Amino acid sequence: IKRIGVLTSGGDSPGMNAAIRSVVRTCAYHNIECVGIYRGYQGMIEGDFKEMGPRSVNNIVNKGGTILKSARSKDFMTPEGRQKAFSNIQKAGIDSLVVIGGDGSFTGAEVFNSEFNIPIMGIPGTIDNDIYGTSFTLGYDTALNTVVEVIDKIRDTASSHNRLFFVEVMGRDAGHIALNAGIGAGAEEILIPEEDLGLERLLDSLKKSKASGKSSSIVVIAEGDKIGKNVFELKDYVEANLPEYDVRVSVLGHMQRGGAPTCFDRVLASRLGVKAVESLIEGKSNFMVGILGDKITLTPIDQAIKGHSEIDRELLKVADIMST
Ligand code: F6P
């Protein structure tokens, strides 16, 4: 291994910059060259590269987003696109890759490796925390803290006006953000894709909550929940069935993807970057680096793609008890 290419791909997440910094500086530490590839796989196809040294990553450990920019490349899904990408990295002398992204990005990496046999390492970067083989993905902790901070503010209005708020959070098909931020922010109910509460039980729970003396409530809803109504339809449904409730909706959206990474995400990014580069140096390929317990681990990338990251079911019970 002489020259590593690093790219960020898919949705950005806080901590990606800290991971780029770690990869670049670990390369420098081991006297390996490092090349930044802009806009993920699309930049690989277009030959958008930049030489990176330890000074090119100054002052980014604390920055959200990704200085390398990110994209979801359609061209890379075609054999012609990948061929072009490979010619470009060959021309640039890049002999291995670190891909920072989610499972779509890892799928691309795996296909690319199988076609051209270029060593690759994946670093999980997504706020959704939906990747098998790691307890935490980069950006998840930051997103949780952002969501909790915002719901704390929403609670002020909920409580001042005796209102019920439906707060929709991101997570794609996974309920990790909703479940954990919901508990952290003291939600009355949490709707997640992994557990369909059902409309009747939701109404029942809201009725009970009113009867128990609560005057305001927060319900956190994962964007991928299975209740069968979008958050605005749900508001209408609840108001029609429980006229005693004055409901408002807040869809948090992309604010959850931005902002300075938490210390946890920065430390995790630094550790994962070191492990990714050092694993390539040791001759390993086709793994995703992750964290299980407090140990930095390697998971075969095909397992990371195919496996399912389960929610912790104990948290469902905790959430339930906390809303008593
Ligand atoms: O995967 C991260 C994520 O923010 C999801 O939570 C969300 O469903 C999706 O990306 C939004 O994608 P886009 O930014 O392309 O609209």
mmCIF file of C-alpha atoms and ligand atoms in Angstrom:
data_model
loop_
_atom_site.group_PDB
_atom_site.id
_atom_site.type_symbol
_atom_site.label_atom_id
_atom_site.label_comp_id
_atom_site.label_asym_id
_atom_site.label_seq_id
_atom_site.Cartn_x
_atom_site.Cartn_y
_atom_site.Cartn_z
ATOM 1 C CA ILE A 1 0.000 0.000 0.000
ATOM 2 C CA LYS A 2 1.551 3.310 -1.086
ATOM 3 C CA ARG A 3 -1.266 5.649 -1.931
ATOM 4 C CA ILE A 4 -4.728 5.614 -0.363
ATOM 5 C CA GLY A 5 -7.775 7.373 -1.814
ATOM 6 C CA VAL A 6 -10.399 8.583 0.664
ATOM 7 C CA LEU A 7 -13.961 9.575 -0.158
ATOM 8 C CA THR A 8 -17.274 10.360 1.513
ATOM 9 C CA SER A 9 -20.415 9.060 -0.126
ATOM 10 C CA GLY A 10 -24.186 9.091 0.440
ATOM 11 C CA GLY A 11 -25.838 11.382 2.987
ATOM 12 C CA ASP A 12 -23.341 13.501 4.930
ATOM 13 C CA SER A 13 -23.110 13.118 8.689
ATOM 14 C CA PRO A 14 -21.336 14.963 11.502
ATOM 15 C CA GLY A 15 -17.997 13.261 12.150
ATOM 16 C CA MET A 16 -17.185 12.610 8.499
ATOM 17 C CA ASN A 17 -14.629 15.430 8.550
ATOM 18 C CA ALA A 18 -13.036 14.066 11.686
ATOM 19 C CA ALA A 19 -12.780 10.697 9.907
ATOM 20 C CA ILE A 20 -11.175 12.261 6.808
ATOM 21 C CA ARG A 21 -8.698 14.011 9.090
ATOM 22 C CA SER A 22 -7.906 10.764 10.823
ATOM 23 C CA VAL A 23 -7.354 8.866 7.560
ATOM 24 C CA VAL A 24 -5.123 11.636 6.155
ATOM 25 C CA ARG A 25 -3.044 11.952 9.307
ATOM 26 C CA THR A 26 -2.708 8.206 9.837
ATOM 27 C CA CYS A 27 -1.409 7.959 6.268
ATOM 28 C CA ALA A 28 1.106 10.737 6.974
ATOM 29 C CA TYR A 29 2.139 9.025 10.228
ATOM 30 C CA HIS A 30 2.914 5.827 8.313
ATOM 31 C CA ASN A 31 4.515 7.619 5.334
ATOM 32 C CA ILE A 32 1.743 6.709 2.938
ATOM 33 C CA GLU A 33 0.391 9.148 0.384
ATOM 34 C CA CYS A 34 -3.232 10.161 0.608
ATOM 35 C CA VAL A 35 -5.531 11.494 -2.078
ATOM 36 C CA GLY A 36 -8.902 13.094 -1.406
ATOM 37 C CA ILE A 37 -11.617 12.106 -3.876
ATOM 38 C CA TYR A 38 -14.354 14.744 -4.176
ATOM 39 C CA ARG A 39 -18.121 14.047 -4.383
ATOM 40 C CA GLY A 40 -17.829 10.348 -3.635
ATOM 41 C CA TYR A 41 -17.905 7.894 -6.524
ATOM 42 C CA GLN A 42 -18.981 10.653 -8.928
ATOM 43 C CA GLY A 43 -15.681 12.449 -8.346
ATOM 44 C CA MET A 44 -13.874 9.189 -8.997
ATOM 45 C CA ILE A 45 -15.580 8.946 -12.390
ATOM 46 C CA GLU A 46 -14.716 12.567 -13.155
ATOM 47 C CA GLY A 47 -11.152 12.393 -11.809
ATOM 48 C CA ASP A 48 -11.820 15.055 -9.160
ATOM 49 C CA PHE A 49 -8.846 14.356 -6.885
ATOM 50 C CA LYS A 50 -6.658 16.359 -4.554
ATOM 51 C CA GLU A 51 -3.394 15.458 -2.827
ATOM 52 C CA MET A 52 -3.859 15.592 0.947
ATOM 53 C CA GLY A 53 -1.320 16.037 3.709
ATOM 54 C CA PRO A 54 -1.661 16.528 7.443
ATOM 55 C CA ARG A 55 -2.031 20.318 6.966
ATOM 56 C CA SER A 56 -4.914 19.977 4.513
ATOM 57 C CA VAL A 57 -7.131 18.782 7.342
ATOM 58 C CA ASN A 58 -6.434 21.528 9.860
ATOM 59 C CA ASN A 59 -9.439 22.889 11.751
ATOM 60 C CA ILE A 60 -12.012 20.389 10.524
ATOM 61 C CA VAL A 61 -12.333 18.036 13.509
ATOM 62 C CA ASN A 62 -15.132 20.283 14.777
ATOM 63 C CA LYS A 63 -16.955 20.806 11.472
ATOM 64 C CA GLY A 64 -20.169 19.143 10.312
ATOM 65 C CA GLY A 65 -20.671 18.049 6.697
ATOM 66 C CA THR A 66 -17.726 16.839 4.632
ATOM 67 C CA ILE A 67 -14.946 18.930 3.081
ATOM 68 C CA LEU A 68 -14.686 16.287 0.352
ATOM 69 C CA LYS A 69 -18.388 16.767 -0.430
ATOM 70 C CA SER A 70 -20.701 13.861 -1.006
ATOM 71 C CA ALA A 71 -23.001 12.492 -3.681
ATOM 72 C CA ARG A 72 -25.200 9.530 -4.501
ATOM 73 C CA SER A 73 -23.754 8.593 -7.912
ATOM 74 C CA LYS A 74 -26.048 6.952 -10.472
ATOM 75 C CA ASP A 75 -23.165 6.624 -12.976
ATOM 76 C CA PHE A 76 -21.242 4.423 -10.559
ATOM 77 C CA MET A 77 -24.077 1.899 -10.738
ATOM 78 C CA THR A 78 -23.168 1.212 -14.383
ATOM 79 C CA PRO A 79 -20.165 -0.968 -15.438
ATOM 80 C CA GLU A 80 -19.021 1.875 -17.753
ATOM 81 C CA GLY A 81 -19.021 4.332 -14.864
ATOM 82 C CA ARG A 82 -17.008 1.990 -12.665
ATOM 83 C CA GLN A 83 -14.542 1.295 -15.496
ATOM 84 C CA LYS A 84 -13.992 5.021 -15.898
ATOM 85 C CA ALA A 85 -13.546 5.409 -12.144
ATOM 86 C CA PHE A 86 -10.970 2.615 -12.110
ATOM 87 C CA SER A 87 -8.997 4.109 -15.030
ATOM 88 C CA ASN A 88 -8.868 7.427 -13.185
ATOM 89 C CA ILE A 89 -7.640 6.002 -9.914
ATOM 90 C CA GLN A 90 -5.076 3.893 -11.763
ATOM 91 C CA LYS A 91 -3.819 6.993 -13.555
ATOM 92 C CA ALA A 92 -3.601 8.777 -10.209
ATOM 93 C CA GLY A 93 -1.627 5.858 -8.734
ATOM 94 C CA ILE A 94 -4.231 5.203 -6.032
ATOM 95 C CA ASP A 95 -3.833 1.589 -4.880
ATOM 96 C CA SER A 96 -6.473 1.308 -2.148
ATOM 97 C CA LEU A 97 -9.588 3.077 -0.895
ATOM 98 C CA VAL A 98 -11.224 4.174 2.333
ATOM 99 C CA VAL A 99 -14.948 4.733 1.800
ATOM 100 C CA ILE A 100 -16.824 6.722 4.441
ATOM 101 C CA GLY A 101 -20.579 6.288 4.061
ATOM 102 C CA GLY A 102 -23.598 4.066 4.587
ATOM 103 C CA ASP A 103 -24.674 0.720 3.198
ATOM 104 C CA GLY A 104 -25.305 2.055 -0.336
ATOM 105 C CA SER A 105 -21.724 3.314 -0.403
ATOM 106 C CA PHE A 106 -20.448 -0.030 0.891
ATOM 107 C CA THR A 107 -22.399 -1.912 -1.775
ATOM 108 C CA GLY A 108 -20.649 0.230 -4.393
ATOM 109 C CA ALA A 109 -17.290 -0.456 -2.748
ATOM 110 C CA GLU A 110 -17.875 -4.191 -2.709
ATOM 111 C CA VAL A 111 -18.842 -4.354 -6.372
ATOM 112 C CA PHE A 112 -15.837 -2.195 -7.283
ATOM 113 C CA ASN A 113 -13.525 -4.463 -5.322
ATOM 114 C CA SER A 114 -14.939 -7.603 -6.926
ATOM 115 C CA GLU A 115 -14.447 -6.148 -10.417
ATOM 116 C CA PHE A 116 -11.017 -4.566 -10.036
ATOM 117 C CA ASN A 117 -9.573 -6.191 -6.947
ATOM 118 C CA ILE A 118 -8.646 -2.902 -5.308
ATOM 119 C CA PRO A 119 -8.304 -3.129 -1.514
ATOM 120 C CA ILE A 120 -11.041 -1.249 0.342
ATOM 121 C CA MET A 121 -12.032 -0.390 3.910
ATOM 122 C CA GLY A 122 -15.380 1.068 4.923
ATOM 123 C CA ILE A 123 -16.041 3.551 7.724
ATOM 124 C CA PRO A 124 -19.734 3.752 8.708
ATOM 125 C CA GLY A 125 -20.936 7.337 8.398
ATOM 126 C CA THR A 126 -24.678 7.994 8.635
ATOM 127 C CA ILE A 127 -26.951 9.539 11.232
ATOM 128 C CA ASP A 128 -29.353 6.574 10.899
ATOM 129 C CA ASN A 129 -27.223 4.065 12.860
ATOM 130 C CA ASP A 130 -28.635 1.373 10.573
ATOM 131 C CA ILE A 131 -25.471 -0.589 9.816
ATOM 132 C CA TYR A 132 -24.789 -4.091 11.034
ATOM 133 C CA GLY A 133 -21.403 -4.651 12.701
ATOM 134 C CA THR A 134 -21.172 -1.411 14.651
ATOM 135 C CA SER A 135 -23.070 -0.186 17.682
ATOM 136 C CA PHE A 136 -22.599 3.393 16.509
ATOM 137 C CA THR A 137 -22.258 5.009 13.105
ATOM 138 C CA LEU A 138 -20.563 8.392 12.730
ATOM 139 C CA GLY A 139 -23.025 11.216 13.197
ATOM 140 C CA TYR A 140 -25.662 9.243 15.078
ATOM 141 C CA ASP A 141 -24.699 10.553 18.505
ATOM 142 C CA THR A 142 -24.605 14.125 17.212
ATOM 143 C CA ALA A 143 -28.013 13.716 15.561
ATOM 144 C CA LEU A 144 -29.471 12.340 18.810
ATOM 145 C CA ASN A 145 -28.197 15.331 20.731
ATOM 146 C CA THR A 146 -29.548 17.725 18.104
ATOM 147 C CA VAL A 147 -32.974 16.090 18.217
ATOM 148 C CA VAL A 148 -33.111 16.142 22.005
ATOM 149 C CA GLU A 149 -32.083 19.794 22.108
ATOM 150 C CA VAL A 150 -34.818 20.738 19.644
ATOM 151 C CA ILE A 151 -37.518 18.696 21.378
ATOM 152 C CA ASP A 152 -36.587 20.379 24.660
ATOM 153 C CA LYS A 153 -37.476 23.676 22.986
ATOM 154 C CA ILE A 154 -40.686 22.290 21.490
ATOM 155 C CA ARG A 155 -41.658 21.078 24.950
ATOM 156 C CA ASP A 156 -41.728 24.698 26.172
ATOM 157 C CA THR A 157 -44.516 25.507 23.721
ATOM 158 C CA ALA A 158 -46.253 22.162 24.217
ATOM 159 C CA SER A 159 -46.407 22.817 27.922
ATOM 160 C CA SER A 160 -47.309 26.542 27.725
ATOM 161 C CA HIS A 161 -50.236 25.840 25.377
ATOM 162 C CA ASN A 162 -51.282 22.395 26.650
ATOM 163 C CA ARG A 163 -50.605 20.904 23.239
ATOM 164 C CA LEU A 164 -49.697 17.580 21.771
ATOM 165 C CA PHE A 165 -46.737 17.681 19.374
ATOM 166 C CA PHE A 166 -45.911 15.101 16.752
ATOM 167 C CA VAL A 167 -42.201 15.389 16.021
ATOM 168 C CA GLU A 168 -40.978 13.515 12.966
ATOM 169 C CA VAL A 169 -37.326 12.503 12.945
ATOM 170 C CA MET A 170 -35.081 10.927 10.304
ATOM 171 C CA GLY A 171 -33.694 7.405 10.269
ATOM 172 C CA ARG A 172 -34.810 6.024 6.922
ATOM 173 C CA ASP A 173 -36.111 2.472 7.664
ATOM 174 C CA ALA A 174 -34.672 2.379 11.168
ATOM 175 C CA GLY A 175 -36.035 3.669 14.472
ATOM 176 C CA HIS A 176 -32.771 4.201 16.360
ATOM 177 C CA ILE A 177 -32.920 7.997 16.324
ATOM 178 C CA ALA A 178 -36.613 8.069 17.272
ATOM 179 C CA LEU A 179 -36.286 5.516 20.061
ATOM 180 C CA ASN A 180 -33.213 6.933 21.757
ATOM 181 C CA ALA A 181 -33.977 10.618 21.259
ATOM 182 C CA GLY A 182 -37.569 9.877 22.280
ATOM 183 C CA ILE A 183 -36.437 8.446 25.598
ATOM 184 C CA GLY A 184 -33.903 11.244 26.064
ATOM 185 C CA ALA A 185 -36.492 13.922 25.398
ATOM 186 C CA GLY A 186 -39.199 12.273 27.503
ATOM 187 C CA ALA A 187 -41.636 11.367 24.724
ATOM 188 C CA GLU A 188 -45.103 10.085 25.587
ATOM 189 C CA GLU A 189 -45.079 7.639 22.677
ATOM 190 C CA ILE A 190 -42.458 6.673 20.117
ATOM 191 C CA LEU A 191 -43.455 5.299 16.716
ATOM 192 C CA ILE A 192 -40.753 3.276 14.979
ATOM 193 C CA PRO A 193 -40.696 0.963 11.944
ATOM 194 C CA GLU A 194 -39.524 -2.018 14.004
ATOM 195 C CA GLU A 195 -42.674 -2.065 16.171
ATOM 196 C CA ASP A 196 -46.043 -1.065 14.793
ATOM 197 C CA LEU A 197 -47.977 0.469 17.680
ATOM 198 C CA GLY A 198 -51.190 0.695 15.668
ATOM 199 C CA LEU A 199 -53.664 3.569 15.562
ATOM 200 C CA GLU A 200 -55.963 2.191 18.252
ATOM 201 C CA ARG A 201 -53.185 1.777 20.781
ATOM 202 C CA LEU A 202 -51.932 5.268 20.033
ATOM 203 C CA LEU A 203 -55.379 6.742 20.712
ATOM 204 C CA ASP A 204 -55.718 4.640 23.815
ATOM 205 C CA SER A 205 -52.367 5.733 25.143
ATOM 206 C CA LEU A 206 -53.124 9.408 24.496
ATOM 207 C CA LYS A 207 -56.489 9.064 26.235
ATOM 208 C CA LYS A 208 -54.847 7.474 29.263
ATOM 209 C CA SER A 209 -52.181 10.117 29.356
ATOM 210 C CA LYS A 210 -54.778 12.905 29.467
ATOM 211 C CA ALA A 211 -56.726 11.044 32.150
ATOM 212 C CA SER A 212 -53.577 10.659 34.255
ATOM 213 C CA GLY A 213 -53.245 14.438 34.449
ATOM 214 C CA LYS A 214 -50.755 15.221 31.706
ATOM 215 C CA SER A 215 -51.652 18.446 29.948
ATOM 216 C CA SER A 216 -49.100 18.321 27.139
ATOM 217 C CA SER A 217 -47.301 15.579 25.287
ATOM 218 C CA ILE A 218 -44.592 14.891 22.761
ATOM 219 C CA VAL A 219 -44.900 11.929 20.391
ATOM 220 C CA VAL A 220 -41.739 11.144 18.434
ATOM 221 C CA ILE A 221 -42.316 9.559 15.038
ATOM 222 C CA ALA A 222 -39.636 7.906 12.923
ATOM 223 C CA GLU A 223 -39.951 8.828 9.244
ATOM 224 C CA GLY A 224 -40.114 5.122 8.359
ATOM 225 C CA ASP A 225 -42.796 4.135 10.902
ATOM 226 C CA LYS A 226 -45.429 1.614 9.851
ATOM 227 C CA ILE A 227 -48.571 3.198 11.305
ATOM 228 C CA GLY A 228 -49.884 3.797 7.773
ATOM 229 C CA LYS A 229 -50.483 7.559 7.959
ATOM 230 C CA ASN A 230 -48.034 10.348 7.414
ATOM 231 C CA VAL A 231 -47.496 12.702 10.304
ATOM 232 C CA PHE A 232 -50.004 15.304 9.015
ATOM 233 C CA GLU A 233 -52.696 12.672 8.431
ATOM 234 C CA LEU A 234 -51.985 11.403 11.902
ATOM 235 C CA LYS A 235 -52.587 14.858 13.358
ATOM 236 C CA ASP A 236 -55.992 15.025 11.592
ATOM 237 C CA TYR A 237 -56.858 11.529 12.720
ATOM 238 C CA VAL A 238 -56.029 12.192 16.360
ATOM 239 C CA GLU A 239 -57.847 15.537 16.399
ATOM 240 C CA ALA A 240 -60.927 13.904 14.835
ATOM 241 C CA ASN A 241 -60.944 11.095 17.387
ATOM 242 C CA LEU A 242 -59.737 12.964 20.450
ATOM 243 C CA PRO A 243 -61.118 16.513 20.164
ATOM 244 C CA GLU A 244 -59.669 17.346 23.579
ATOM 245 C CA TYR A 245 -56.228 17.444 21.923
ATOM 246 C CA ASP A 246 -54.772 20.469 20.146
ATOM 247 C CA VAL A 247 -52.096 18.937 17.907
ATOM 248 C CA ARG A 248 -49.110 20.493 16.130
ATOM 249 C CA VAL A 249 -46.586 18.845 13.821
ATOM 250 C CA SER A 250 -42.873 19.488 13.581
ATOM 251 C CA VAL A 251 -40.801 17.707 10.927
ATOM 252 C CA LEU A 252 -37.191 18.206 11.928
ATOM 253 C CA GLY A 253 -35.613 17.307 8.563
ATOM 254 C CA HIS A 254 -32.057 18.056 7.571
ATOM 255 C CA MET A 255 -31.148 20.050 10.649
ATOM 256 C CA GLN A 256 -30.514 16.574 12.081
ATOM 257 C CA ARG A 257 -27.653 16.013 9.624
ATOM 258 C CA GLY A 258 -25.761 19.226 10.369
ATOM 259 C CA GLY A 259 -23.771 20.820 13.126
ATOM 260 C CA ALA A 260 -20.555 20.267 15.002
ATOM 261 C CA PRO A 261 -19.970 16.617 15.893
ATOM 262 C CA THR A 262 -20.162 15.633 19.552
ATOM 263 C CA CYS A 263 -16.986 14.580 21.336
ATOM 264 C CA PHE A 264 -18.176 10.975 21.049
ATOM 265 C CA ASP A 265 -18.399 11.209 17.248
ATOM 266 C CA ARG A 266 -15.022 12.933 16.995
ATOM 267 C CA VAL A 267 -13.262 10.300 19.080
ATOM 268 C CA LEU A 268 -15.023 7.486 17.230
ATOM 269 C CA ALA A 269 -14.070 9.021 13.857
ATOM 270 C CA SER A 270 -10.444 9.312 14.938
ATOM 271 C CA ARG A 271 -10.332 5.689 16.094
ATOM 272 C CA LEU A 272 -12.079 4.320 13.004
ATOM 273 C CA GLY A 273 -9.790 6.246 10.647
ATOM 274 C CA VAL A 274 -6.654 4.876 12.320
ATOM 275 C CA LYS A 275 -8.011 1.350 12.206
ATOM 276 C CA ALA A 276 -9.052 1.610 8.550
ATOM 277 C CA VAL A 277 -5.626 2.768 7.357
ATOM 278 C CA GLU A 278 -3.670 0.389 9.575
ATOM 279 C CA SER A 279 -5.816 -2.544 8.433
ATOM 280 C CA LEU A 280 -5.047 -1.714 4.789
ATOM 281 C CA ILE A 281 -1.334 -1.558 5.683
ATOM 282 C CA GLU A 282 -1.662 -5.029 7.262
ATOM 283 C CA GLY A 283 -2.958 -6.298 3.922
ATOM 284 C CA LYS A 284 -6.619 -6.577 4.913
ATOM 285 C CA SER A 285 -9.401 -5.657 2.534
ATOM 286 C CA ASN A 286 -13.181 -5.739 2.222
ATOM 287 C CA PHE A 287 -13.945 -4.911 5.836
ATOM 288 C CA MET A 288 -15.917 -2.255 7.603
ATOM 289 C CA VAL A 289 -14.358 -0.857 10.757
ATOM 290 C CA GLY A 290 -16.813 -0.361 13.584
ATOM 291 C CA ILE A 291 -17.220 -0.284 17.337
ATOM 292 C CA LEU A 292 -18.759 -3.108 19.369
ATOM 293 C CA GLY A 293 -18.725 -2.581 23.111
ATOM 294 C CA ASP A 294 -15.683 -0.341 23.457
ATOM 295 C CA LYS A 295 -13.622 -2.327 20.963
ATOM 296 C CA ILE A 296 -12.827 -1.213 17.447
ATOM 297 C CA THR A 297 -13.660 -4.163 15.225
ATOM 298 C CA LEU A 298 -13.632 -5.358 11.620
ATOM 299 C CA THR A 299 -16.740 -6.817 9.982
ATOM 300 C CA PRO A 300 -16.631 -8.286 6.454
ATOM 301 C CA ILE A 301 -18.238 -5.639 4.300
ATOM 302 C CA ASP A 302 -20.751 -8.063 2.722
ATOM 303 C CA GLN A 303 -22.009 -8.910 6.225
ATOM 304 C CA ALA A 304 -22.262 -5.224 7.079
ATOM 305 C CA ILE A 305 -24.390 -4.730 3.968
ATOM 306 C CA LYS A 306 -26.607 -7.785 4.359
ATOM 307 C CA GLY A 307 -26.935 -7.832 8.147
ATOM 308 C CA HIS A 308 -29.631 -5.959 9.986
ATOM 309 C CA SER A 309 -28.912 -3.544 12.793
ATOM 310 C CA GLU A 310 -31.524 -4.422 15.416
ATOM 311 C CA ILE A 311 -32.973 -1.965 17.885
ATOM 312 C CA ASP A 312 -32.439 -2.724 21.550
ATOM 313 C CA ARG A 313 -35.843 -4.059 22.600
ATOM 314 C CA GLU A 314 -35.183 -3.308 26.249
ATOM 315 C CA LEU A 315 -35.454 0.349 25.261
ATOM 316 C CA LEU A 316 -39.072 -0.180 24.208
ATOM 317 C CA LYS A 317 -39.910 -1.228 27.739
ATOM 318 C CA VAL A 318 -37.927 1.648 29.222
ATOM 319 C CA ALA A 319 -39.778 4.097 26.968
ATOM 320 C CA ASP A 320 -43.076 2.586 28.035
ATOM 321 C CA ILE A 321 -42.314 2.785 31.734
ATOM 322 C CA MET A 322 -40.990 6.333 31.437
ATOM 323 C CA SER A 323 -44.278 7.543 29.978
ATOM 324 C CA THR A 324 -46.260 6.325 33.003
HETATM 325 O O1 F6P B 1 -29.446 8.407 5.486
HETATM 326 C C1 F6P B 1 -29.484 9.666 6.056
HETATM 327 C C2 F6P B 1 -30.774 10.365 5.742
HETATM 328 O O2 F6P B 1 -30.743 11.654 6.343
HETATM 329 C C3 F6P B 1 -32.043 9.624 6.165
HETATM 330 O O3 F6P B 1 -32.294 9.732 7.549
HETATM 331 C C4 F6P B 1 -33.071 10.269 5.271
HETATM 332 O O4 F6P B 1 -34.141 9.379 5.034
HETATM 333 C C5 F6P B 1 -32.303 10.527 4.001
HETATM 334 O O5 F6P B 1 -30.923 10.529 4.353
HETATM 335 C C6 F6P B 1 -32.636 11.826 3.319
HETATM 336 O O6 F6P B 1 -31.929 11.882 2.132
HETATM 337 P P1 F6P B 1 -31.726 13.204 1.258
HETATM 338 O O7 F6P B 1 -30.779 14.105 2.017
HETATM 339 O O8 F6P B 1 -31.135 12.724 -0.005
HETATM 340 O O9 F6P B 1 -33.064 13.850 1.120
#
